[in-house]
Coordinates of C-alpha atoms in Angstrom, one line a residue:
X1 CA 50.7 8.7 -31.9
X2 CA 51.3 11.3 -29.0
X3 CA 54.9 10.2 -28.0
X4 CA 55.7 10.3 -32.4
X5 CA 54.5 13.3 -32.9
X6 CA 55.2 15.5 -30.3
X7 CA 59.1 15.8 -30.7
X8 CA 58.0 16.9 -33.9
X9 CA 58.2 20.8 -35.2
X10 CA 54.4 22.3 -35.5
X11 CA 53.2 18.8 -34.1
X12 CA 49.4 20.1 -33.9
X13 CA 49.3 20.4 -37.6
X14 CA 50.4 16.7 -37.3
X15 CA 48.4 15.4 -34.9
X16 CA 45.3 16.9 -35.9
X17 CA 45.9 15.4 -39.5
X18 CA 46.3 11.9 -37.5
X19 CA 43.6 12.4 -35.3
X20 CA 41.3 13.2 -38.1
X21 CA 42.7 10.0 -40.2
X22 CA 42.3 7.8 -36.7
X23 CA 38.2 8.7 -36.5
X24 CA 37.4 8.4 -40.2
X25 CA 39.3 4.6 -39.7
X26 CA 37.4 4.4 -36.6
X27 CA 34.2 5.0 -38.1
X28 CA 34.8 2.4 -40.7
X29 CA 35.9 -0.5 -38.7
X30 CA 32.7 0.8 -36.1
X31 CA 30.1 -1.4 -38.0
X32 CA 32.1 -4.5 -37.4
X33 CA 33.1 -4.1 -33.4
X34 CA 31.0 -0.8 -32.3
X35 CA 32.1 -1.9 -28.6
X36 CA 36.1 -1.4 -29.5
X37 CA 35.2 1.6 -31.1
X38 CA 33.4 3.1 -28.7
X39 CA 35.9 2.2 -25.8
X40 CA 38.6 3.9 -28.2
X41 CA 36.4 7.1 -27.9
X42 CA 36.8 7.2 -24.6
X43 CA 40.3 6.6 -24.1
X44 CA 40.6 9.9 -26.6
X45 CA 38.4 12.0 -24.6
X46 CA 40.5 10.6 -21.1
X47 CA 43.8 11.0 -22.8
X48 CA 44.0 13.6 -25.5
X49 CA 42.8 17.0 -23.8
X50 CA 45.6 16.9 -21.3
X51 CA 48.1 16.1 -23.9
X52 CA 47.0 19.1 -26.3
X53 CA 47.3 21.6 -23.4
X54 CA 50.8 21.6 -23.8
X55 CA 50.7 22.1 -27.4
X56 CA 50.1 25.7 -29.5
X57 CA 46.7 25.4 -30.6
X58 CA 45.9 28.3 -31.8
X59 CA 44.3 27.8 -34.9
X60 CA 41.9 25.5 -33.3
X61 CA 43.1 22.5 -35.2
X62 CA 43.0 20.2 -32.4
X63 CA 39.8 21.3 -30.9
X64 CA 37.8 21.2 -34.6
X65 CA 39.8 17.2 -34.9
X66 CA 38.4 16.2 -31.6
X67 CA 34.9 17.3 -32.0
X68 CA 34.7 14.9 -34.5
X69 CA 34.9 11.9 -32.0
X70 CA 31.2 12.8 -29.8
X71 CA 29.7 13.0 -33.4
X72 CA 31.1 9.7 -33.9
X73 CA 29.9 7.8 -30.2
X74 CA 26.9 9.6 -30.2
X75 CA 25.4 7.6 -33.9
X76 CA 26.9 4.6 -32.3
X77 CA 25.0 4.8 -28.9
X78 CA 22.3 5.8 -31.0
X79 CA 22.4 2.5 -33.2
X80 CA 23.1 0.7 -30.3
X81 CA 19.8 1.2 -28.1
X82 CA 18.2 -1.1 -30.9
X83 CA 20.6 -4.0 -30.6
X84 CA 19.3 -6.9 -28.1
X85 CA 22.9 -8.2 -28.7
X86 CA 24.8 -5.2 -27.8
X87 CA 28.1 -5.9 -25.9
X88 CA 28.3 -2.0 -25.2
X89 CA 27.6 -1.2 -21.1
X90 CA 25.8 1.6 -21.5
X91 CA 26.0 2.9 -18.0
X92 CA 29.6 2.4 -17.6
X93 CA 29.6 4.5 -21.1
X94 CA 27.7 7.4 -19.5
X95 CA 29.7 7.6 -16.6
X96 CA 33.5 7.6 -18.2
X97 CA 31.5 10.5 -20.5
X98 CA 29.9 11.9 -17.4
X99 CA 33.5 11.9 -15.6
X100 CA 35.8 13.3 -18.7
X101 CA 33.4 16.1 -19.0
X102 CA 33.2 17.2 -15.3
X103 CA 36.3 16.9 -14.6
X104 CA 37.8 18.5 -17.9
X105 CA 40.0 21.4 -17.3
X106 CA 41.3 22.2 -20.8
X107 CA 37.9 23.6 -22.4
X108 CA 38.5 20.8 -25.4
X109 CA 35.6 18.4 -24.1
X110 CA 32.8 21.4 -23.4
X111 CA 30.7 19.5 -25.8
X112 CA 31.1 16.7 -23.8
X113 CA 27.1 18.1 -22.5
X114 CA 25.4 17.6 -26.0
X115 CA 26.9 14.5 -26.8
X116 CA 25.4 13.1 -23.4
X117 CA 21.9 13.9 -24.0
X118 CA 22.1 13.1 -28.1
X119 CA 23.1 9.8 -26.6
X120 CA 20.4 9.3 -24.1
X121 CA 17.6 7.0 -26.1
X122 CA 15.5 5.1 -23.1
X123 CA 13.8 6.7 -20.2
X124 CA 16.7 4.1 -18.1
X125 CA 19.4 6.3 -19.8
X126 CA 18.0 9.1 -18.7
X127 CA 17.4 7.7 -15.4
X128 CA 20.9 6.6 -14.6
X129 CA 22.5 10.0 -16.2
X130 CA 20.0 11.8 -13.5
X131 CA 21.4 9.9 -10.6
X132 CA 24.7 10.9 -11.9
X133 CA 23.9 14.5 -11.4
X134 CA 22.3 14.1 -8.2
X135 CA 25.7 12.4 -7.3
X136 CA 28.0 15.0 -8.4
X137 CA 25.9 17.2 -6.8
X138 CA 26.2 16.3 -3.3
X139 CA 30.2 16.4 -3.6
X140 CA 30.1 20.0 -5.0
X141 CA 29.6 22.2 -2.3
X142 CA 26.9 25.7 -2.1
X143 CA 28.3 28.6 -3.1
X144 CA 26.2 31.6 -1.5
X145 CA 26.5 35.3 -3.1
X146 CA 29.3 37.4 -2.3
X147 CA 28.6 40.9 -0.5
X148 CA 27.1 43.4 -2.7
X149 CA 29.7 45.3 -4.6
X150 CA 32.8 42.4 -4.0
X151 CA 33.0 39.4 -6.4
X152 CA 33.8 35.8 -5.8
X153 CA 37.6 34.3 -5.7
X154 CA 38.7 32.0 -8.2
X155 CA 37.9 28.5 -6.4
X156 CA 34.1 29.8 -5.2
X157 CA 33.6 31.2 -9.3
X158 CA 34.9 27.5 -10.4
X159 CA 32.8 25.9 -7.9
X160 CA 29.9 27.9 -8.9
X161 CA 30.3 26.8 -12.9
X162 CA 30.9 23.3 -12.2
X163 CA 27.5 23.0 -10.0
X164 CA 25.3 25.2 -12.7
X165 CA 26.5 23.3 -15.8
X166 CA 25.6 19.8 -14.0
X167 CA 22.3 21.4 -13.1
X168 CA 22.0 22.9 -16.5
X169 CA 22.3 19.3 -17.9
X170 CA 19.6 17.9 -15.5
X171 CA 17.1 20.4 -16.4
X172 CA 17.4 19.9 -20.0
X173 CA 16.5 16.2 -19.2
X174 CA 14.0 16.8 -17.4
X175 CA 12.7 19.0 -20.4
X176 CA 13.2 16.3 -22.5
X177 CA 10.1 15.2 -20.5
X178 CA 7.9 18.0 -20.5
X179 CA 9.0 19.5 -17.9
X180 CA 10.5 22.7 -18.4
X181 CA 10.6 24.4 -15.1
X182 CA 13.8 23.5 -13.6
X183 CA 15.6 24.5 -16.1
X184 CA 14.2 27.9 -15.7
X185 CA 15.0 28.1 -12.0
X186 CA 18.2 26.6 -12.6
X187 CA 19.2 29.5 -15.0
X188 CA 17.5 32.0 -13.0
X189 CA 19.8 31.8 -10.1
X190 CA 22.4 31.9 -12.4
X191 CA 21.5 34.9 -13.9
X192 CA 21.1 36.7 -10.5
X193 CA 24.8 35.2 -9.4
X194 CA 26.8 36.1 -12.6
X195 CA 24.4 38.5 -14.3
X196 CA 24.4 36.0 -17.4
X197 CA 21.1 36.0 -18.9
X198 CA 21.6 34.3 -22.2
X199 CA 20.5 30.8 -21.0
X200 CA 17.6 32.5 -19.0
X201 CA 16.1 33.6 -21.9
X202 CA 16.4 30.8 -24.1
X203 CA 14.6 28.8 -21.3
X204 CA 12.0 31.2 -20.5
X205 CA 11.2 31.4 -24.2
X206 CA 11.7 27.6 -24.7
X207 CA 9.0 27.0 -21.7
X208 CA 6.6 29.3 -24.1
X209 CA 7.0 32.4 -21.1
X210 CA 8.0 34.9 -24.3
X211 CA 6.6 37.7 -22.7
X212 CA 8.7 37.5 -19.9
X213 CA 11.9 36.3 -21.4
X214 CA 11.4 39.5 -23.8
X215 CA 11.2 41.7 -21.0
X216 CA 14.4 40.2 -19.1
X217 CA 16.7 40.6 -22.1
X218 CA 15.7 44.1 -22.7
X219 CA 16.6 44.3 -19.1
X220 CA 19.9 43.1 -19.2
X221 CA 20.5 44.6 -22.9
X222 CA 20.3 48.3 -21.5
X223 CA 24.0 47.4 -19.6
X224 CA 26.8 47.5 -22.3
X225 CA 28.8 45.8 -20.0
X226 CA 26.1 42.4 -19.7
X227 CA 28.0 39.2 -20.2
X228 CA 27.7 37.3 -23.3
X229 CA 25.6 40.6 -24.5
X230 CA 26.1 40.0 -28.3
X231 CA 24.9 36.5 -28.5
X232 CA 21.7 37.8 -26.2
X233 CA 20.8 40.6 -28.5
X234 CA 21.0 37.7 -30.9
X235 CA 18.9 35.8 -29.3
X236 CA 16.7 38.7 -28.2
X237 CA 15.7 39.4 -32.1
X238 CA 15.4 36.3 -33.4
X239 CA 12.5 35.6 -30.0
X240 CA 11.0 38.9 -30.7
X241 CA 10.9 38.0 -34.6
X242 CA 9.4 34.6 -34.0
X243 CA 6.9 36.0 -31.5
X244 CA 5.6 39.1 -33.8
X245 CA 6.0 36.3 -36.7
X246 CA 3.5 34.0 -35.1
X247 CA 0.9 36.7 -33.4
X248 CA 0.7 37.3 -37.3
X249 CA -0.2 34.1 -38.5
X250 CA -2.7 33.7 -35.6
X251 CA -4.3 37.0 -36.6
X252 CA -4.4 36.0 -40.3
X253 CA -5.2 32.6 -39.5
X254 CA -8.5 34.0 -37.0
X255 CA -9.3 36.2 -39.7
X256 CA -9.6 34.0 -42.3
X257 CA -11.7 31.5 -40.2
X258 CA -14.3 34.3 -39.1
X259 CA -14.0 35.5 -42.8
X260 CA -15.6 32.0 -44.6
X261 CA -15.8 29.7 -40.6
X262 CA -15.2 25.9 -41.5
X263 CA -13.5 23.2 -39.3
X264 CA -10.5 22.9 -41.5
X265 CA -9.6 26.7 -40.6
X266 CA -10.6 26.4 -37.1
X267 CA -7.5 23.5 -36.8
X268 CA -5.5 26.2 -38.9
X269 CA -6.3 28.6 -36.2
X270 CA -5.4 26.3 -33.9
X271 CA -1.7 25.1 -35.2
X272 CA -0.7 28.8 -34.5
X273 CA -1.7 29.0 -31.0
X274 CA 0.4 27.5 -28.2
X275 CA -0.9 24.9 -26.1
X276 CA -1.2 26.7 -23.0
X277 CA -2.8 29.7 -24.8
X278 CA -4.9 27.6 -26.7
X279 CA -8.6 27.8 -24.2
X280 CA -8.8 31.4 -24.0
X281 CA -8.2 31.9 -27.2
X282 CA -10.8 29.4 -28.3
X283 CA -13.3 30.7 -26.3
X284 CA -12.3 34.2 -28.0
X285 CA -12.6 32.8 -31.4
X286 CA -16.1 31.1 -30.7
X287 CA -17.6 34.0 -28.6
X288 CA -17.1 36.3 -31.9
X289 CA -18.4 33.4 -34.3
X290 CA -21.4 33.5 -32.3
X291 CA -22.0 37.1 -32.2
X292 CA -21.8 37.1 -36.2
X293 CA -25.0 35.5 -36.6
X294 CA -27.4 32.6 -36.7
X295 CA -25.5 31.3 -40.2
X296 CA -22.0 29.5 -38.3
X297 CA -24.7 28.7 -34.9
X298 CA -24.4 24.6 -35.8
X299 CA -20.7 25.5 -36.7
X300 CA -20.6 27.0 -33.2
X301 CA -21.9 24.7 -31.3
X302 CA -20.3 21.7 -32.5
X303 CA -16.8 23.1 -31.6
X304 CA -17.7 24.1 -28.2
X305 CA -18.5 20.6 -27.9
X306 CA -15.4 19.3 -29.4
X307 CA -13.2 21.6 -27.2
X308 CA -15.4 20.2 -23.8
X309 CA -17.3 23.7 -23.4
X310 CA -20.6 22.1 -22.4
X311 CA -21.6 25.0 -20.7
X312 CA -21.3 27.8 -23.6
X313 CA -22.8 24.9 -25.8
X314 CA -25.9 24.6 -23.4
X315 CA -26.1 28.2 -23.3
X316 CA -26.6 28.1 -27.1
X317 CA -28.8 25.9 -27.2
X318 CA -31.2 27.9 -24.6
X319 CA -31.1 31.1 -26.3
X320 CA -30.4 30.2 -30.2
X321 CA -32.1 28.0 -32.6
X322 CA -29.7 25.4 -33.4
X323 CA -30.3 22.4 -35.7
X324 CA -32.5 19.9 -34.4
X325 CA -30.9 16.9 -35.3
X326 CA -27.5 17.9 -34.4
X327 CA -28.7 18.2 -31.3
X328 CA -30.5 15.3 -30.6
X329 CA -27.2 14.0 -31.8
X330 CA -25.1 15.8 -29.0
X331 CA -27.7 14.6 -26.3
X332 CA -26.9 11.0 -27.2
X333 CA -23.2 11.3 -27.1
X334 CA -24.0 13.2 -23.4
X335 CA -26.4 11.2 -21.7
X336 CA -24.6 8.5 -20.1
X337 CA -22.5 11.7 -18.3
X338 CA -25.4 14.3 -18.0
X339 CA -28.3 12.8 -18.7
X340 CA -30.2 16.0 -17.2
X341 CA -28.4 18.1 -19.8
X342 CA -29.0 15.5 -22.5
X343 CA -32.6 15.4 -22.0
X344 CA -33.2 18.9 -21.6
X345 CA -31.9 19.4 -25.5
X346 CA -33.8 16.6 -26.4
X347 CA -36.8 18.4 -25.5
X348 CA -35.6 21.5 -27.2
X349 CA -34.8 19.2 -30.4
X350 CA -38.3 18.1 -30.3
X351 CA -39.7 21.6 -30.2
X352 CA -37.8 22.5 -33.0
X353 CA -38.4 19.7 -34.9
X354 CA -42.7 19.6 -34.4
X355 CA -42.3 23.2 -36.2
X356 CA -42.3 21.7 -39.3
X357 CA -46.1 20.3 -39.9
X358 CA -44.8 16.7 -41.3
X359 CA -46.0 13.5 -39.8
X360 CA -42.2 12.4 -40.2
X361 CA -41.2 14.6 -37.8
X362 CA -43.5 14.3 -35.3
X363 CA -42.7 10.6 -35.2
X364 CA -38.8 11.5 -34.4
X365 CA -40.4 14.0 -31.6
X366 CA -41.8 11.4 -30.2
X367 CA -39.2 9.7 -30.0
X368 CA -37.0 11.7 -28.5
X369 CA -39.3 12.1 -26.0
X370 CA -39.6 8.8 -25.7
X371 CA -35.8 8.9 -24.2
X372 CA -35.9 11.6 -22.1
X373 CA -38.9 9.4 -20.5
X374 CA -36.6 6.7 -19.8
X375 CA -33.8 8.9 -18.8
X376 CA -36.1 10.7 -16.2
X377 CA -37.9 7.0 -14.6
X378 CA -33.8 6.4 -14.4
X379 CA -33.3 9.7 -12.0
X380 CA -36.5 9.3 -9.9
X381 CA -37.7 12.4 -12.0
X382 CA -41.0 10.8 -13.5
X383 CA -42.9 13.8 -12.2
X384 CA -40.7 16.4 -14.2
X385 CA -40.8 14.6 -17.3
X386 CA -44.2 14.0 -16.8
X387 CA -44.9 18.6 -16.2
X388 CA -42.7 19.0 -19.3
X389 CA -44.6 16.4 -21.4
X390 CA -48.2 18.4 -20.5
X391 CA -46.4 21.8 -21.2
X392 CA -45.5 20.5 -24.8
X393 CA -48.6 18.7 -25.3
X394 CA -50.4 22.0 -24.4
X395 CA -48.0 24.0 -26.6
X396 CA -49.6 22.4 -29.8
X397 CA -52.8 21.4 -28.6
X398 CA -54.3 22.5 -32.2
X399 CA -51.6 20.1 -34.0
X400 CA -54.3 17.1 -34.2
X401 CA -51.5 14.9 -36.4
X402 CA -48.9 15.6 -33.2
X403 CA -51.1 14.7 -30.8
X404 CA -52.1 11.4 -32.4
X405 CA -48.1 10.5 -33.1
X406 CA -47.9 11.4 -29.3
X407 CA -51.0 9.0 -28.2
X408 CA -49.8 5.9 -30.6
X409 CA -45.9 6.4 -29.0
X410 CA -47.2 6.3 -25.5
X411 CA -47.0 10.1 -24.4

């Protein structure tokens, strides 16, 4: 196709008509021999760029024919990760990719990156395209900043690029697993080498750091002369809009729930919080639901339960009258962990409960206490339980009915 056409007059028009014909064919005959296809792709991306350099591209037709073909490998190393009889190497696949893109001098295979990680499915993908980078790496040497006020010569600039793109790639593997802070270092030092701050941001924000990536594009907006500075404004606005967007939902969302409080809003409440936000803001949110009044207290204490804040729940218990029954309910689902908490607001339960004169309850006192007996003979604390059990027995010694329920259960 190259040797035909370029004799030719305007041969990019030509080529890129071709090219565009070759990968729609391609993508047809891909369902019966997605191997062949594939290794076609990767003769293209070894063998094309160099061949358009010497052509006049520049209406971009060659570039927008070719970025068809990663578009193309990427759904067929997608398909293939589900094949157990896929004749496709995978590894070999990654490194020709790996290579082509790296050592690409033309600027038509910078998407070379995306179509990498799109075609990384299993954690071994992921794995070997690591190693790659770590290999690379080691061949590409340290470039150190240049005296204040010089900049650095061609090779040291190139040598810089190549080493942060590779590291660029790592990190967004590696936040791919939750672990989003080497991709902020990574673009860190390359905003403080080039004074590019674009990817900085995105990653700060990415990693949930809004505040700060906020405050570094404002930075780096007050220079007019700040590299890539309309695509960071861009980006600038659209964090700040998110951020103010979602500190509104969370307002509405925590008014609302303090407004009528009910499990179903506390989750909305939740869903516009961030994770990492997420326990002070809880203990915000249920701190001013128990100031509001002894109406939401059960409410109250059943979610500091269910967000693992014993401690604000036992405080609750000690000072406010919550229901006995979901109490003695709490207790049972905490005694195997702390049984000394657990048997404390079992007590508690039972002193709630024996306020209302019915034999009915006095029987379910009992046996409460009953278990926080057994609980105490299991801690060697026989001669606690046994203080508490006079105190309450003393508390309502004019409750004859009590008394008896007490005596028949063995207290």
């Amino acid at each position: 196709m190259l040797r035909r056409i370029e004799p030719a007059s305007q041969p990019e028009r030509r080529l890129s008509a071709e090219l565009h014909a070759q990968l729609e064919e391609l993508r047809r005959d891909a369902e019966l021999e997605p191997e062949t296809a594939v290794a076609v792709l990767l003769h293209m991306f070894e063998v094309l760029p160099p061949a358009f350099l010497h052509l006049d591209d520049k209406l971009g037709l060659l570039l927008r024919a070719l970025e068809q073909a990663p578009v193309l490998l990427v759904d067929l190393m997608t398909e293939d990760a589900d094949d157990p009889v896929s004749l496709i190497d995978r590894h070999e696949v990654f490194r020709r990719l790996f290579q082509a893109w790296t050592e690409d001098e033309t600027g038509y295979l910078h998407s070379l990156d995306d179509c990498l990680l799109a075609s990384l499915v299993t954690p071994a993908d992921e794995d070997f395209l690591i190693e790659l980078g770590r290999d690379h790496l080691r061949g590409v040497p340290l470039v150190f900043p240049s005296p204040r006020g010089d900049k650095l010569d061609l090779d040291r600039s190139i040598l810089q690029a190549d080493r942060y793109r590779v590291e660029r790639l790592l990190g967004e593997i590696h936040h791919r697993r939750g672990r989003s802070e080497y991709s902020v270092i990574v673009a860190r030092s390359h905003y403080r080498a080039t004074g590019d701050a674009l990817d900085y941001v995105r990653f700060l924000a990415r990693a949930n750091l809004v505040d700060e990536a906020i405050e570094v594009a404002r930075r780096v907006l007050r220079r007019p002369d700040a590299p890539r500075r309309a695509a960071l404004k861009s980006l600038y606005e659209e964090i700040v809009l998110r951020r103010d967007g979602r500190r509104r939902r969370r307002s509405q969302a925590r008014g609302a729930f303090l407004a009528d409080p009910s499990l179903r809003l506390f989750v909305d409440f939740r869903e516009t919080v961030a994770a990492e936000d997420w326990e002070s803001e809880a203990r915000s949110l249920l701190a001013a639901l128990e100031k509001a009044g002894d109406r939401h207290l059960d409410l109250c204490f059943r979610l500091y339960l269910e967000e693992g804040m014993v401690l604000e729940a036992d405080a609750l218990v000690v000072t406010r009258p919550i229901d006995p029954h979901l109490l003695a309910a709490a207790a049972d689902e905490l005694i195997d962990h702390e049984p000394l908490k657990a048997s404390g607001w079992l007590v508690v339960a039972a002193h709630h409960l024996t306020r209302r004169a019915k034999v009915s309850a006095y029987r379910q006192a009992a046996e409460w206490l009953n278990t926080v007996r057994l609980a105490s003979r299991a801690l060697g604390q026989d001669r606690a339980f046994e203080r508490t059990l006079d105190a309450f027995k003393e508390r309502y010694r004019r409750r004859s009915a009590l008394l008896r329920v007490l005596g028949e259960a063995g207290l």
